[in-house]
Coordinates of C-alpha atoms and ligand atoms in Angstrom, one line a residue:
X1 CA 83.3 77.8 34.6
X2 CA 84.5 75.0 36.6
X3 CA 81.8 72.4 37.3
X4 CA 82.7 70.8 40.9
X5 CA 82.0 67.0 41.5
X6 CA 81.0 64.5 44.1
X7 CA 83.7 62.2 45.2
X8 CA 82.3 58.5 45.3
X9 CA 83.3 55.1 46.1
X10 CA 86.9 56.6 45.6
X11 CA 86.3 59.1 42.4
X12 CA 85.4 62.3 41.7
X13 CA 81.7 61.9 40.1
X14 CA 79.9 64.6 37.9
X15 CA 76.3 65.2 39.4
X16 CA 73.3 63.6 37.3
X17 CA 70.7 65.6 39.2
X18 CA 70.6 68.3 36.7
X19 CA 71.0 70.6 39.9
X20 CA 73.3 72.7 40.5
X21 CA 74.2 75.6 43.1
X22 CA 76.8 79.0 42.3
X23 CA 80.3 79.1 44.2
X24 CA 81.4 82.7 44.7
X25 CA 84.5 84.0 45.3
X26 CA 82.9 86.9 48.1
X27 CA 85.8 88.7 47.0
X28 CA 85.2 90.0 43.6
X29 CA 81.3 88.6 44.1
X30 CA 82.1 86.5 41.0
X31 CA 80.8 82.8 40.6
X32 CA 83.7 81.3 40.2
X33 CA 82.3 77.4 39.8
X34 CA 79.0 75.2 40.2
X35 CA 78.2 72.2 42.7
X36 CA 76.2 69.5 41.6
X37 CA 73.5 68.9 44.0
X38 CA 72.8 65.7 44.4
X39 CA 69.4 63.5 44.2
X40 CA 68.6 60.4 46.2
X41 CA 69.9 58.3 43.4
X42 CA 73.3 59.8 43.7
X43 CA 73.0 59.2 47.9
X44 CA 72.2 56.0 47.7
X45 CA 75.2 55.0 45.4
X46 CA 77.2 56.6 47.9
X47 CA 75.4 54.5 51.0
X48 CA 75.7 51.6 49.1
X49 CA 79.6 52.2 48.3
X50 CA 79.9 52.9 51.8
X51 CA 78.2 49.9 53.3
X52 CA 80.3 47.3 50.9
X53 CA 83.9 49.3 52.3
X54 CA 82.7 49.5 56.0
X55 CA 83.4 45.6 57.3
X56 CA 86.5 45.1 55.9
X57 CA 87.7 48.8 57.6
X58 CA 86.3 48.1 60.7
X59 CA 88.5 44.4 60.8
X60 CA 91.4 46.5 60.3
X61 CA 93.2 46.5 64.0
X62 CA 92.9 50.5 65.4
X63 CA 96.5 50.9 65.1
X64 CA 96.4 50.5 61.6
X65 CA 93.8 52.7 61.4
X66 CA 95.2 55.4 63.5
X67 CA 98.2 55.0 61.2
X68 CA 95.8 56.6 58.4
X69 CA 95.0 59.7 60.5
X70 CA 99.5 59.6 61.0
X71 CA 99.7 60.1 57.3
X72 CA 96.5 62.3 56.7
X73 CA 98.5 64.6 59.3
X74 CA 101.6 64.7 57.3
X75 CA 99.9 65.5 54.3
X76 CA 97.8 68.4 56.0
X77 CA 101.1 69.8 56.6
X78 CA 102.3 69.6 52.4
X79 CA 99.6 70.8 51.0
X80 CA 98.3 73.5 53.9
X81 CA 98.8 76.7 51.1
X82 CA 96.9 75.1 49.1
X83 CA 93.8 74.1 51.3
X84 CA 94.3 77.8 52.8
X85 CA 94.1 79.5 49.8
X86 CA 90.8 77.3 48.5
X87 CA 89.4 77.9 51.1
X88 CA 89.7 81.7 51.5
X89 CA 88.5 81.9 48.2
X90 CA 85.6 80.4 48.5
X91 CA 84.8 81.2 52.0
X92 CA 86.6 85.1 52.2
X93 CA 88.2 84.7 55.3
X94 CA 92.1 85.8 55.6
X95 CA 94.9 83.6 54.4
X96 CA 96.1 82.7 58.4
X97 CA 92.6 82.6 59.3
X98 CA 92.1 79.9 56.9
X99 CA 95.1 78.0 58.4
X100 CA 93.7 78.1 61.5
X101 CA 90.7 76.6 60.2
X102 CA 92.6 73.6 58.8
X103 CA 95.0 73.6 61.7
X104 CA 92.1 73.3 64.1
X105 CA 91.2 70.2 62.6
X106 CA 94.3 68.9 61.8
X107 CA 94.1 69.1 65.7
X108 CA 91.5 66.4 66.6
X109 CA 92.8 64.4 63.7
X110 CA 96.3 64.2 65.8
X111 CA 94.0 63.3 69.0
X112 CA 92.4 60.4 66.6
X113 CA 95.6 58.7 66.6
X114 CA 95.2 57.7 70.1
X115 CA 92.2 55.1 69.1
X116 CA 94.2 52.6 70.0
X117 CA 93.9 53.4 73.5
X118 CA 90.6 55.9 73.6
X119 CA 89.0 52.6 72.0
X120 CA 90.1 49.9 74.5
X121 CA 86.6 48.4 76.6
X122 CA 86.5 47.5 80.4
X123 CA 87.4 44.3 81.6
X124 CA 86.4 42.7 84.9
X125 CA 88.0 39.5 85.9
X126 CA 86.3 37.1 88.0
X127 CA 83.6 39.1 88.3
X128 CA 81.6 35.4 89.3
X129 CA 83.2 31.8 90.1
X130 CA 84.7 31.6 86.6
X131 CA 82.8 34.3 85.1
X132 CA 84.7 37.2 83.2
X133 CA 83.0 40.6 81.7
X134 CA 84.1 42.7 79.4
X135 CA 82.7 45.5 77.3
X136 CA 83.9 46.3 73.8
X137 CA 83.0 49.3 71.8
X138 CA 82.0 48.7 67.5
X139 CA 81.7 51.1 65.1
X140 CA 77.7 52.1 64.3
X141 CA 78.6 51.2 60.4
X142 CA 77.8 53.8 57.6
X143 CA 78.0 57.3 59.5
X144 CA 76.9 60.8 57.9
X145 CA 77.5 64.5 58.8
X146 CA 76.2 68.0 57.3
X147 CA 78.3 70.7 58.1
X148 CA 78.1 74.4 57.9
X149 CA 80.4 76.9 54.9
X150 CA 81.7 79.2 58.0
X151 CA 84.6 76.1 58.9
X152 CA 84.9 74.3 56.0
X153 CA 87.9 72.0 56.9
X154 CA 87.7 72.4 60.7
X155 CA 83.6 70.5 61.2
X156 CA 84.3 68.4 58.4
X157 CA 87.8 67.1 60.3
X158 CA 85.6 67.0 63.7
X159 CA 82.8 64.4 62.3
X160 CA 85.1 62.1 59.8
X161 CA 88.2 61.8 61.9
X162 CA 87.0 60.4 65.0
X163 CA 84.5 58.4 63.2
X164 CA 86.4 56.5 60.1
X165 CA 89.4 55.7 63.2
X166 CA 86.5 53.8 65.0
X167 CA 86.1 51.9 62.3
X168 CA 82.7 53.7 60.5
X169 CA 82.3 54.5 56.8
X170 CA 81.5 58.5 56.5
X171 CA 79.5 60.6 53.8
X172 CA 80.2 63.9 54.4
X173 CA 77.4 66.7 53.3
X174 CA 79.5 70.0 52.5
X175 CA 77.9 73.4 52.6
X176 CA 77.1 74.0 48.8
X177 CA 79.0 77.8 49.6
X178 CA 82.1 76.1 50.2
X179 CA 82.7 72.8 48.9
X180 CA 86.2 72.5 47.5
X181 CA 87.7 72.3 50.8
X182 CA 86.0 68.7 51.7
X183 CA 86.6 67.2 48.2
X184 CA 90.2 68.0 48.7
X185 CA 90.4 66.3 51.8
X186 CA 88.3 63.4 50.9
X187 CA 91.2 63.0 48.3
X188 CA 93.9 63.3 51.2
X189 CA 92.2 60.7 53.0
X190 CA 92.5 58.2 50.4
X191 CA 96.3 59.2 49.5
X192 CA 96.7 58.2 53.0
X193 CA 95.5 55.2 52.8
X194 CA 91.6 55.2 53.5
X195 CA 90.0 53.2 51.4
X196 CA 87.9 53.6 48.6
X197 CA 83.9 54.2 50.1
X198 CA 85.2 55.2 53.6
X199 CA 85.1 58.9 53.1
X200 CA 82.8 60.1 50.5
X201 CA 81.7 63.9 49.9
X202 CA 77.9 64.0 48.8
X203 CA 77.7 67.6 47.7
X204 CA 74.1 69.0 47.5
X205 CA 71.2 70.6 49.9
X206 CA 68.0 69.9 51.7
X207 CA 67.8 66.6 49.1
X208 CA 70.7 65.7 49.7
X209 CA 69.8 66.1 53.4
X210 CA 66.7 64.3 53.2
X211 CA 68.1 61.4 51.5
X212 CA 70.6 60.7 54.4
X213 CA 67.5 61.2 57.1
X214 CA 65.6 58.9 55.6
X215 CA 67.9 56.2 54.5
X216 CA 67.9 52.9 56.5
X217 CA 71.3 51.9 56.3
X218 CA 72.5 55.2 57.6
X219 CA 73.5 54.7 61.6
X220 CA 73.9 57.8 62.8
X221 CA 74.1 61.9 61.8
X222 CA 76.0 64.7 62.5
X223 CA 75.2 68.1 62.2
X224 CA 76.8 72.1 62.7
X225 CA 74.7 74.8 61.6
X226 CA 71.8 77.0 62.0
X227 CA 69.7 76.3 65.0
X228 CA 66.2 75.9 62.7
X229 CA 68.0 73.4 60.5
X230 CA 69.2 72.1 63.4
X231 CA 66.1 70.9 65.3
X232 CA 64.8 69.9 62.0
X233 CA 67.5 67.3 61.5
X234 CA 67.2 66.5 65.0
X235 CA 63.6 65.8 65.3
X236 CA 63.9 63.6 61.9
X237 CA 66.6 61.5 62.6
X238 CA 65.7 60.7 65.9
X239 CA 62.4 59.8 64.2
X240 CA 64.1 57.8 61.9
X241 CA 65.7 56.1 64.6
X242 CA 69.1 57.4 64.3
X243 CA 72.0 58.5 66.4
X244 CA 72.2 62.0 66.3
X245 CA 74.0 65.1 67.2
X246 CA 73.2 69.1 66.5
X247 CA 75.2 72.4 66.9
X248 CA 73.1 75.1 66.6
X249 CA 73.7 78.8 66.5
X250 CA 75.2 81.2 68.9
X251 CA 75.1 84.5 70.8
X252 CA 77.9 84.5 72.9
X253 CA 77.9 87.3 75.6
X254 CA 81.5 88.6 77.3
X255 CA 80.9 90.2 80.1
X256 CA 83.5 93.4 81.0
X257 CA 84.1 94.0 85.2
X258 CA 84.6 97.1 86.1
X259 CA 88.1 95.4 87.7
X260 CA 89.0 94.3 84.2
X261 CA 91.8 95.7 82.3
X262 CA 90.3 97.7 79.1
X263 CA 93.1 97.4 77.2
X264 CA 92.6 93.9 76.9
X265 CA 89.1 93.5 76.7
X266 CA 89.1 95.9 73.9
X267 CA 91.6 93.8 72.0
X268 CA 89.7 91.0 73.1
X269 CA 86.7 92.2 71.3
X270 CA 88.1 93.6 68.1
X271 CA 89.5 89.7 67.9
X272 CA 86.3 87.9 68.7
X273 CA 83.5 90.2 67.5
X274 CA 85.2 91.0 64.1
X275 CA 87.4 88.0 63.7
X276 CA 86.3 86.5 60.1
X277 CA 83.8 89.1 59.8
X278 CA 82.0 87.8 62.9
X279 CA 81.2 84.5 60.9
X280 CA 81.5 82.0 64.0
X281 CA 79.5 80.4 66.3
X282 CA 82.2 81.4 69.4
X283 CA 82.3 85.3 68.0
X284 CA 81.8 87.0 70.4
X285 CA 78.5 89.7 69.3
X286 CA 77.4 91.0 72.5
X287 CA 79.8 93.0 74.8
X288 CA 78.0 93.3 78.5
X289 CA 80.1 96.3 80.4
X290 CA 78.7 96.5 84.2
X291 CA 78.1 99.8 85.7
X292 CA 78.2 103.0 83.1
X293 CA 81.7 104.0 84.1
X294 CA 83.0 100.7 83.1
X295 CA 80.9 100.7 79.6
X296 CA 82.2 104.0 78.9
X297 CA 85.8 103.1 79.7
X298 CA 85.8 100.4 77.4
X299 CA 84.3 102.1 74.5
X300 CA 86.7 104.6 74.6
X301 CA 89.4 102.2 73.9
X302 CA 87.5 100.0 71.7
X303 CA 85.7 102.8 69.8
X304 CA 89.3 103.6 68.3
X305 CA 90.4 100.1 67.4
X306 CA 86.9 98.6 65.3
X307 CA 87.7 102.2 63.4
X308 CA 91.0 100.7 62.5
X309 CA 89.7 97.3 61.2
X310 CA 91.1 96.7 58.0
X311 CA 88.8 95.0 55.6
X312 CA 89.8 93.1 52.1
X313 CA 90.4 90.1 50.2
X314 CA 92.0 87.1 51.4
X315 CA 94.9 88.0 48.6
X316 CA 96.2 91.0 50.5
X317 CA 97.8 88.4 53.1
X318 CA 98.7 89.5 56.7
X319 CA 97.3 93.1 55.8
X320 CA 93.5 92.3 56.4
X321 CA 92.0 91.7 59.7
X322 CA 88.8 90.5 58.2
X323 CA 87.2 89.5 54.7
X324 CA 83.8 89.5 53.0
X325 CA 80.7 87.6 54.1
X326 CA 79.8 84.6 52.3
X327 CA 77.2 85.7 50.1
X328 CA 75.1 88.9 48.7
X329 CA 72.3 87.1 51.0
X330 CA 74.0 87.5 53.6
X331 CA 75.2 90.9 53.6
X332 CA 72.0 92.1 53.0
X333 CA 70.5 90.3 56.5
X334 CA 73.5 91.9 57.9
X335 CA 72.4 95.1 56.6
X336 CA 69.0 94.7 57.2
X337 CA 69.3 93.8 61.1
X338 CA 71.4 96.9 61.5
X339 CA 68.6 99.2 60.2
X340 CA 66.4 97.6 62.8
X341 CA 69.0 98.2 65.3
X342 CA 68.9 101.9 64.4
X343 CA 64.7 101.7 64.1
X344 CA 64.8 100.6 67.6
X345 CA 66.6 103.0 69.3
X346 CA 70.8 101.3 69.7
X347 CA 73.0 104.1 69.4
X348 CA 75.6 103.2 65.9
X349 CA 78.6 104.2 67.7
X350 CA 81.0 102.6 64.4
X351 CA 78.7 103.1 61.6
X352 CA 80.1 100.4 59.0
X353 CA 77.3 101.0 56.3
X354 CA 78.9 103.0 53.6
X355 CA 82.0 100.7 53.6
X356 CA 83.7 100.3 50.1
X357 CA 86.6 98.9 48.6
X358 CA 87.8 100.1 45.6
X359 CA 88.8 97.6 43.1
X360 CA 86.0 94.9 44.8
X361 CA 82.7 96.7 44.7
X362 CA 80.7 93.1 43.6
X363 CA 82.4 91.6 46.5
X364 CA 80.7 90.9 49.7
X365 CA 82.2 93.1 52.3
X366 CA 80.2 94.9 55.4
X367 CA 82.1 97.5 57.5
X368 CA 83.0 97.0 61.2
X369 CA 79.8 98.0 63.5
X370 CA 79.9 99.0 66.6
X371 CA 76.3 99.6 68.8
X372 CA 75.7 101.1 72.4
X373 CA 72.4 101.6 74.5
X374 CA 71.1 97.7 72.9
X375 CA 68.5 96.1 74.7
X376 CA 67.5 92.7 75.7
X377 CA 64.4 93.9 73.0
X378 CA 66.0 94.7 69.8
X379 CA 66.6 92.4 67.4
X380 CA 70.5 93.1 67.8
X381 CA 70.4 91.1 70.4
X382 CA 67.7 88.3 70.0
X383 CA 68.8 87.1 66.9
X384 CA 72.1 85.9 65.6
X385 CA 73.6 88.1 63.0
X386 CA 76.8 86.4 61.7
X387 CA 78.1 89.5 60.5
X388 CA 80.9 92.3 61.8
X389 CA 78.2 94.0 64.4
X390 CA 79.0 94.5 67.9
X391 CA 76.2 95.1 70.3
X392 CA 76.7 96.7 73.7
X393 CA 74.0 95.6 76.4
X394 CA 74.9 98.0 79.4
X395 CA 73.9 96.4 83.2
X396 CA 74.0 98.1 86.4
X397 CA 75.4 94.8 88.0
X398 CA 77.1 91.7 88.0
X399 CA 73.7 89.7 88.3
X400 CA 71.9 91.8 85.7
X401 CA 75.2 91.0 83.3
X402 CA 74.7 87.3 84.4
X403 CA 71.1 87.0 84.1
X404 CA 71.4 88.4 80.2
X405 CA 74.1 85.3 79.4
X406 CA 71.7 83.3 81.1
X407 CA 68.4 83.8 80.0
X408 CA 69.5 84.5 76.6
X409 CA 67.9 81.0 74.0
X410 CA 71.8 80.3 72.6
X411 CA 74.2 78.7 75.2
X412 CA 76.9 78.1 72.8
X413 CA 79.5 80.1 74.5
X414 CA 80.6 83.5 77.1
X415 CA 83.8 85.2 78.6
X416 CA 83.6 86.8 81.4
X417 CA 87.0 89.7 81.4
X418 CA 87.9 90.3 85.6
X419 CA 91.0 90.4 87.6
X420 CA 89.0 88.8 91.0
X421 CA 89.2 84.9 90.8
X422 CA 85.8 85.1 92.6
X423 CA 83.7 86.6 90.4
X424 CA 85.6 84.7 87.8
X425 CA 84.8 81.6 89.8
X426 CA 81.0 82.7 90.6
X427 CA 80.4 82.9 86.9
X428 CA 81.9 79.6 85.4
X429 CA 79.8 77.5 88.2
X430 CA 76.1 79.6 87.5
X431 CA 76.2 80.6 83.6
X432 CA 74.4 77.8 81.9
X433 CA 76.3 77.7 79.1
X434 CA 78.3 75.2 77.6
X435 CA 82.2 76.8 76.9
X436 CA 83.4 79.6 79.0
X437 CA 86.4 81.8 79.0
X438 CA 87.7 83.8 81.7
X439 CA 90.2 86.5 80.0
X440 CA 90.2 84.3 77.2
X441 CA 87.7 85.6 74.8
X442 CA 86.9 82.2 72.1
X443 CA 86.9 79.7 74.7
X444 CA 86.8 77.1 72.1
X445 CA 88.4 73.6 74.0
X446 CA 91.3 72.1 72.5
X447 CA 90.7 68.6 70.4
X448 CA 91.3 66.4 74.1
X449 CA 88.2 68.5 75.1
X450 CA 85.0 68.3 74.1
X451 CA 82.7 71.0 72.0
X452 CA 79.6 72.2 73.0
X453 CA 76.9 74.3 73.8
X454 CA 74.1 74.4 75.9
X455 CA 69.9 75.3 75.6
X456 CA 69.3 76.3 71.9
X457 CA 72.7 75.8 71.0
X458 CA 72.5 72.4 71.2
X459 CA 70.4 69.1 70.1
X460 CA 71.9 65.7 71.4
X461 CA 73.7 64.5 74.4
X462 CA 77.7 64.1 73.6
X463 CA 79.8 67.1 72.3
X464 CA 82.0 67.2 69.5
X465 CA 85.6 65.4 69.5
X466 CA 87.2 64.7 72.6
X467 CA 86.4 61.6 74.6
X468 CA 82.3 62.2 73.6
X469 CA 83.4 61.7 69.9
X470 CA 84.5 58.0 70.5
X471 CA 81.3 57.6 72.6
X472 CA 79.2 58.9 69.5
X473 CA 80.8 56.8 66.8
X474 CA 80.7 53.7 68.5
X475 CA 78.3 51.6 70.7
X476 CA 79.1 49.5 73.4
X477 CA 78.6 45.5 73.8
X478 CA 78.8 44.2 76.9
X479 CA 79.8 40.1 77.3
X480 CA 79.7 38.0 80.3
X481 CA 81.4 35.1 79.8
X482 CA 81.6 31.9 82.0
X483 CA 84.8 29.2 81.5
X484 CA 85.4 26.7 81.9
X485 CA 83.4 24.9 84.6
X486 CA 80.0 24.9 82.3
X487 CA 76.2 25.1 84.1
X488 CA 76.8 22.0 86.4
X489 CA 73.9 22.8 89.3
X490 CA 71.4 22.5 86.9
X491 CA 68.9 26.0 85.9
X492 CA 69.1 29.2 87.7
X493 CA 65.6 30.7 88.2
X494 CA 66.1 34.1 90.3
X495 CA 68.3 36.6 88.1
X496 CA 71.9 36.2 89.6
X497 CA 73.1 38.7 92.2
X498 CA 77.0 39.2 93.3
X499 CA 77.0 38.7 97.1
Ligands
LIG501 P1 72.9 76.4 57.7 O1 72.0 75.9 58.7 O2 72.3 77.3 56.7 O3 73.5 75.2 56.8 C1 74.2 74.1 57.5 C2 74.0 72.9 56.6 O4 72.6 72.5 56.5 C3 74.5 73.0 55.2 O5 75.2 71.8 54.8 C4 73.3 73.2 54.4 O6 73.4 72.7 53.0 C5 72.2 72.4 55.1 N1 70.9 73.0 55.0 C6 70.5 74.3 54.8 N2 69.2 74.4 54.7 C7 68.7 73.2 54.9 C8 67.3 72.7 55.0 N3 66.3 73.5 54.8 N4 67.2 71.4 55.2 C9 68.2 70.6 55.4 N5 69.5 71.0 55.3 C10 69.8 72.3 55.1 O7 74.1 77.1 58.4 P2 75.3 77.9 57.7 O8 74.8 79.2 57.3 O9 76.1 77.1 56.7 O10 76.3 78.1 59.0 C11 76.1 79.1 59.9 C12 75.4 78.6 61.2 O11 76.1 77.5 61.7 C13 75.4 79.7 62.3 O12 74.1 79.6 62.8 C14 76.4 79.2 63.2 O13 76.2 79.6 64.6 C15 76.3 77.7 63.1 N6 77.5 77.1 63.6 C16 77.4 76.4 64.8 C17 78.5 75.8 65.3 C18 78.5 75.0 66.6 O14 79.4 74.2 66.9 N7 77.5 75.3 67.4 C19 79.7 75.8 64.6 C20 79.8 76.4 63.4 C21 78.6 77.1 62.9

């Protein structure tokens, strides 16, 4: 059984804790290796590693830096197969969708070369008789993030990127379901020339968790995940007195004109409610069709195309649309909401339950779902189900369609599928909700963009990468500077105003 490690002060590390968690392949439903989970010892070695690296990093001019992420690209690129097929073992997604996942990283680290110019400050010249301000923005110092198993390489990418090319030392915090992934590119990193204690991967759980909350050195923390675990790291670090930043969980509603083109929306559904076995926060698990005519035109065409999912292992290549879930856990919450869905009265239009694969029984795969007649009551639709289940809310009008988007508690993301540039314009200025697509079914904003949701999707004020990345990882210092005439008038004792 391979025993994973940490990856400290520039080596891989054996845990000491004594703890460790199972990695399965969700495939076969095999452990296939253990991660050490790691005590506050074990954190603080890394903090300590990290604080001794920072100053000398941050000295280093940003184009040197950026040079880093140049060559972190590159090696992306080489060793891509091999990050894809870690990754799909330990997570179960598909071979491309795996590359995607590193790709859509690989993304903001390309917009992290730019530091040079995203991290210039604000000059004014003669802003007084001989008085200059400028505004510089420094790195916090020893940064941290905890990031979720469903985008191993993608979150990790979004947090350490932006942060080491301002100049900050990072500990990432895998998720223990999916750790070989980040240790892999923690080793990148360094063959690109980070140095040792810049990037360091603390595997581990709520201790490992804790440890960065309550550690003093630790500027600022990251998160992606669940929305509980999300206010909880929220509330504590901001108690702490940290920097922080949360992405939560997701319902994400698309909401199908009667004006639309079917066709599309259908496919546009099979893609974003099945895609990865419905395991992302920008899935789309809520179809909203408005008027009955238009909810029974799509189903017709959808009905059809979630029956012809194919579901395997990532080792059958291009020939899978989706794979297993992560773990046993959660197929059986996946299986458990959809027996609530049928206590409450949804119609199981695709009835996925008896799904089996020969050969891969043990593994953790759930069958394509599709539900009609959900309401706004069921737990379909209140909770977030991370799983291949489809629920269709039908509404008698555009502002009934609206008004479930809206007053729904996640805000993460919606679609909204019309050929009328009003309603499509309507829509993106009213939905409170943070990313919106209009025929475009993931809406998720490319890396010169920012990521984020709104209401419970959400804990913090900047998004992810993008210009609000730079903002996060840095603070700004403001100077005023007077040369070369000196104070020759004697005190000032009214604060100075520009006239
Ligand atoms: P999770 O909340 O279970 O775990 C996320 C991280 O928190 C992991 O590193 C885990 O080790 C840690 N953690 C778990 N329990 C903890 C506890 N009690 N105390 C402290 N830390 C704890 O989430 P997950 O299952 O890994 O990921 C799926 C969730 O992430 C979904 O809700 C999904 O919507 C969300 N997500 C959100 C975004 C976004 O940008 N909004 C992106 C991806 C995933």
């Amino acid at each position: 059984m391979q025993e994973l490690t940490h990856y400290i002060d520039g080596e891989h590390v054996k845990g000491t804790s004594g703890r460790f968690a199972d990695v399965y392949n969700p495939a076969t439903g095999e452990v296939q290796a253990k991660v050490p989970l790691a005590n506050g010892d074990e954190m603080a070695r890394a903090v300590a590693a990290a604080a001794k690296a920072q100053p000398a990093w941050a000295a280093v001019n940003p184009q040197r830096r950026a040079r880093v992420m140049m060559a972190f690209v590159q090696l992306l690129h080489r060793d891509m197969d091999k990050l894809a097929e870690a990754l799909s073992r330990e997570h179960g997604k598909t071979l491309p969708d795996a590359k995607g996942d590193v790709i859509r990283g690989l993304e903001v680290v390309e917009y992290c070369i730019g530091a040079p110019h995203l991290l210039k400050g604000e000059f004014t010249d003669s802003a007084g008789p001989g008085i200059d301000m400028y505004s510089m923005r420094q790195p916090l110092g020893v940064t941290a993030g905890i990031t979720p198993f469903n985008f191993p390489a993608m979150i990790p990418m979004w947090m350490f990127a932006p942060a080491i090319v301002c100049g900050n030392a990072f500990i990432l915090k895998p998720s223990e379901r999916d750790p070989s992934v980040p240790l892999m590119l923690a080793e990148l990193m360094a063959e690109a020339g980070a140095p040792k204690g810049i990037l360091q991967v603390v595997n581990g759980d709520k201790e490992a968790v804790d440890a960065i909350l309550y550690d003093d050195t630790i500027q600022s923390v990251g998160f992606v995940g669940s929305t509980p675990i999300a206010e909880y790291i929220y509330g504590t670090g901001c108690a702490q007195g940290k920097r922080v930043q949360c992405f939560g969980g997701a319902k994400n509603h698309m909401i199908i004109m009667p004006d639309a083109d079917m066709e599309q929306a259908a496919d546009a559904l099979v893609g974003a409610g099945y895609g990865a076995a419905g395991e992302r926060c920008m899935a789309i698990s809520v179809a909203v069709p408005v008027g009955d005519d238009t909810a029974d035109r799509l189903l017709e065409k959808l009905v059809p195309k979630v029956e012809a999912l194919k579901v395997g292992p990532y080792t059958s290549g291009n020939d899978v649309d989706y794979g297993p879930v992560v773990t046993a856990a959660a197929k059986a919450n996946i299986e458990r909401l959809v027996q609530t869905g049928i206590d409450q009265g949804a119609k199981l239009v695709v009835d996925g339950r008896n799904f089996n694969l020969q050969g891969y029984e043990d593994g953790f795969f759930v069958g394509a779902h599709l539900f009609d007649n959900v309401t706004k009551d069921m737990d379909i639709y209140k909770t977030e189900i991370f799983g291949p289940v489809l629920s269709t809310v039908r509404a008698k009008t555009y502002e009934e369609a609206l008004g479930l988007a809206m007053d729904h508690e996640y805000g993460n993301g919606t679609a909204i599928f019309t050929r009328d540039g009003d309603t499509a314009r309507d829509f993106a200025a009213r939905v409170n909700v943070g990313m919106v697509g209009i025929n475009v079914p993931i809406p998720v904003p490319l890396a010169y963009h920012t990521f984020g949701g709104w209401k419970k999707s959400v804990f913090g004020d900047l998004n992810q990468h993008g210009p609000d990345a730079f903002k996060f990882y840095t603070r700004t210092k403001t100077i005023t500077s007077r040369w070369p005439s000196g104070i020759k008038e004697g005190g000032e004792f009214s604060i100075p105003v520009m006239e």
